[in-house]
Amino acid sequence: MSQIGKQIVDFNVQAYANNEFKEVSKADVLGKWSVFFFYPADFTFVCPTELEDLANLYEDFKATGTEVYSVSTDTHFVHKAWHDASETIKKINYPMLADPTGVLSRGFDVMIEEVGLAERGTFIVNPEGEIVSYEVVAGNVGRNAEELLRKLKALQFVAANPSEVCPAKWKEGNETLKPSIDLVGLI
């Protein structure tokens, strides 16, 4: 069942960010673009490579008015311990959401019930709290933050320019298409 257009679940969870614990809720997400980046668990193997990739582009995401939230079923205490123990994870400045009850993992439909961990799911959420893009990949394959940023910018562009569409591999500043009967069969 498609997640596109689905309103995100109401939530209030603990997070670790900028050397402190804080609460993050749906109310904090509404009104701006958000990326929810689910991963199986702290202290694992592929996960830190992905989280570092996001950390390296975090300022680029922020420049688009977007907040990035990484999410696993670990507690906020485990997020802090991992942050303190790993040189890779120390680079992270975005909020690391704790989801030990699975409210987010189940709400975004990425919970692996048999093991209590989240799939590698990536969700872009618009300011109205609706999912406008998502991808779920096998646990043994890492994701690419550059491609995520490209898709985010395309989604923001078409949200601001609803009469235009972004073709494959579109990048900011590239030409878009204006769907019309005149284009049918010419592309």
C-alpha positions as a Python dict, from the first residue, in 0.01 Angstrom:
ca = {
    (1, 'M'): (0, 0, 0),
    (2, 'S'): (145, 337, -99),
    (3, 'Q'): (262, 575, 170),
    (4, 'I'): (249, 878, -63),
    (5, 'G'): (14, 1143, 76),
    (6, 'K'): (-18, 962, 409),
    (7, 'Q'): (-19, 1189, 713),
    (8, 'I'): (260, 1099, 955),
    (9, 'V'): (166, 943, 1286),
    (10, 'D'): (121, 1157, 1596),
    (11, 'F'): (429, 1106, 1813),
    (12, 'N'): (632, 1240, 2102),
    (13, 'V'): (973, 1076, 2146),
    (14, 'Q'): (1305, 1136, 2317),
    (15, 'A'): (1603, 1244, 2108),
    (16, 'Y'): (1972, 1300, 2145),
    (17, 'A'): (2104, 1612, 1969),
    (18, 'N'): (2384, 1858, 2031),
    (19, 'N'): (2497, 1689, 2352),
    (20, 'E'): (2154, 1699, 2515),
    (21, 'F'): (1833, 1505, 2545),
    (22, 'K'): (1514, 1663, 2420),
    (23, 'E'): (1163, 1570, 2312),
    (24, 'V'): (1056, 1580, 1950),
    (25, 'S'): (691, 1560, 1849),
    (26, 'K'): (478, 1581, 1537),
    (27, 'A'): (418, 1947, 1624),
    (28, 'D'): (793, 2010, 1584),
    (29, 'V'): (784, 1862, 1233),
    (30, 'L'): (482, 2046, 1095),
    (31, 'G'): (552, 2367, 905),
    (32, 'K'): (884, 2259, 754),
    (33, 'W'): (1030, 1988, 535),
    (34, 'S'): (1163, 1683, 717),
    (35, 'V'): (1360, 1369, 640),
    (36, 'F'): (1303, 1062, 858),
    (37, 'F'): (1596, 827, 813),
    (38, 'F'): (1525, 489, 978),
    (39, 'Y'): (1805, 241, 1040),
    (40, 'P'): (1818, -93, 1227),
    (41, 'A'): (2040, -22, 1527),
    (42, 'D'): (2324, 172, 1685),
    (43, 'F'): (2666, 4, 1714),
    (44, 'T'): (2624, -178, 1383),
    (45, 'F'): (2809, -179, 1051),
    (46, 'V'): (2627, -17, 755),
    (47, 'C'): (2435, 229, 975),
    (48, 'P'): (2730, 449, 1077),
    (49, 'T'): (2838, 488, 713),
    (50, 'E'): (2492, 615, 621),
    (51, 'L'): (2461, 844, 922),
    (52, 'E'): (2805, 992, 849),
    (53, 'D'): (2704, 1048, 485),
    (54, 'L'): (2399, 1242, 610),
    (55, 'A'): (2611, 1431, 862),
    (56, 'N'): (2846, 1542, 585),
    (57, 'L'): (2553, 1697, 394),
    (58, 'Y'): (2352, 1815, 694),
    (59, 'E'): (2422, 2183, 629),
    (60, 'D'): (2300, 2138, 270),
    (61, 'F'): (1976, 1986, 400),
    (62, 'K'): (1941, 2271, 652),
    (63, 'A'): (1996, 2525, 372),
    (64, 'T'): (1678, 2391, 206),
    (65, 'G'): (1479, 2450, 526),
    (66, 'T'): (1475, 2078, 606),
    (67, 'E'): (1541, 1899, 934),
    (68, 'V'): (1690, 1551, 928),
    (69, 'Y'): (1586, 1296, 1190),
    (70, 'S'): (1762, 964, 1217),
    (71, 'V'): (1547, 700, 1385),
    (72, 'S'): (1619, 360, 1537),
    (73, 'T'): (1450, 151, 1804),
    (74, 'D'): (1739, 224, 2042),
    (75, 'T'): (1688, 457, 2339),
    (76, 'H'): (1821, 811, 2355),
    (77, 'F'): (2073, 684, 2612),
    (78, 'V'): (2213, 439, 2358),
    (79, 'H'): (2231, 717, 2097),
    (80, 'K'): (2440, 923, 2341),
    (81, 'A'): (2666, 628, 2422),
    (82, 'W'): (2723, 562, 2051),
    (83, 'H'): (2788, 932, 1990),
    (84, 'D'): (3045, 935, 2272),
    (85, 'A'): (3213, 612, 2157),
    (86, 'S'): (3235, 657, 1779),
    (87, 'E'): (3442, 914, 1590),
    (88, 'T'): (3205, 865, 1295),
    (89, 'I'): (2889, 930, 1497),
    (90, 'K'): (3045, 1231, 1675),
    (91, 'K'): (3006, 1415, 1341),
    (92, 'I'): (2625, 1404, 1372),
    (93, 'N'): (2448, 1729, 1459),
    (94, 'Y'): (2095, 1633, 1352),
    (95, 'P'): (1851, 1484, 1607),
    (96, 'M'): (1876, 1109, 1665),
    (97, 'L'): (1524, 998, 1757),
    (98, 'A'): (1472, 714, 2004),
    (99, 'D'): (1191, 475, 1913),
    (100, 'P'): (1207, 189, 2166),
    (101, 'T'): (827, 150, 2168),
    (102, 'G'): (815, 145, 1787),
    (103, 'V'): (559, 424, 1754),
    (104, 'L'): (752, 577, 1461),
    (105, 'S'): (872, 251, 1307),
    (106, 'R'): (518, 113, 1304),
    (107, 'G'): (368, 448, 1202),
    (108, 'F'): (594, 464, 897),
    (109, 'D'): (544, 89, 840),
    (110, 'V'): (912, -10, 864),
    (111, 'M'): (910, -218, 1183),
    (112, 'I'): (1051, -569, 1153),
    (113, 'E'): (827, -718, 1421),
    (114, 'E'): (1020, -1046, 1465),
    (115, 'V'): (1333, -863, 1580),
    (116, 'G'): (1203, -525, 1700),
    (117, 'L'): (1422, -327, 1458),
    (118, 'A'): (1345, -81, 1180),
    (119, 'E'): (1405, -143, 811),
    (120, 'R'): (1632, 98, 622),
    (121, 'G'): (1351, 338, 535),
    (122, 'T'): (1387, 695, 413),
    (123, 'F'): (1090, 932, 413),
    (124, 'I'): (1060, 1290, 293),
    (125, 'V'): (773, 1471, 466),
    (126, 'N'): (631, 1803, 345),
    (127, 'P'): (540, 2092, 578),
    (128, 'E'): (181, 1965, 599),
    (129, 'G'): (305, 1639, 755),
    (130, 'E'): (244, 1426, 445),
    (131, 'I'): (485, 1168, 309),
    (132, 'V'): (587, 1276, -42),
    (133, 'S'): (871, 1029, -99),
    (134, 'Y'): (989, 707, 55),
    (135, 'E'): (1231, 426, -8),
    (136, 'V'): (1292, 106, 185),
    (137, 'V'): (1601, -101, 111),
    (138, 'A'): (1742, -428, 241),
    (139, 'G'): (1938, -406, 564),
    (140, 'N'): (2265, -497, 397),
    (141, 'V'): (2266, -203, 150),
    (142, 'G'): (2348, 155, 248),
    (143, 'R'): (2178, 464, 108),
    (144, 'N'): (2316, 775, -64),
    (145, 'A'): (2259, 1115, 100),
    (146, 'E'): (2340, 1303, -224),
    (147, 'E'): (2053, 1130, -405),
    (148, 'L'): (1824, 1196, -109),
    (149, 'L'): (1913, 1567, -121),
    (150, 'R'): (1853, 1573, -499),
    (151, 'K'): (1507, 1417, -455),
    (152, 'L'): (1424, 1659, -172),
    (153, 'K'): (1514, 1960, -388),
    (154, 'A'): (1303, 1823, -675),
    (155, 'L'): (1006, 1773, -443),
    (156, 'Q'): (1044, 2123, -305),
    (157, 'F'): (1065, 2262, -659),
    (158, 'V'): (745, 2095, -779),
    (159, 'A'): (567, 2193, -457),
    (160, 'A'): (652, 2556, -535),
    (161, 'N'): (588, 2514, -911),
    (162, 'P'): (290, 2277, -943),
    (163, 'S'): (261, 2320, -1322),
    (164, 'E'): (612, 2175, -1374),
    (165, 'V'): (767, 1831, -1330),
    (166, 'C'): (1128, 1723, -1283),
    (167, 'P'): (1265, 1466, -1528),
    (168, 'A'): (1505, 1183, -1437),
    (169, 'K'): (1835, 1296, -1286),
    (170, 'W'): (1703, 1652, -1251),
    (171, 'K'): (1926, 1876, -1044),
    (172, 'E'): (1862, 2222, -909),
    (173, 'G'): (1892, 2474, -1191),
    (174, 'N'): (1827, 2220, -1467),
    (175, 'E'): (1537, 2252, -1708),
    (176, 'T'): (1201, 2111, -1603),
    (177, 'L'): (903, 2000, -1809),
    (178, 'K'): (558, 2158, -1835),
    (179, 'P'): (317, 1873, -1908),
    (180, 'S'): (79, 1948, -2194),
    (181, 'I'): (-74, 1777, -2490),
    (182, 'D'): (201, 1932, -2704),
    (183, 'L'): (463, 1714, -2530),
    (184, 'V'): (281, 1382, -2576),
    (185, 'G'): (505, 1148, -2775),
    (186, 'L'): (784, 1405, -2815),
    (187, 'I'): (995, 1310, -2516),
}
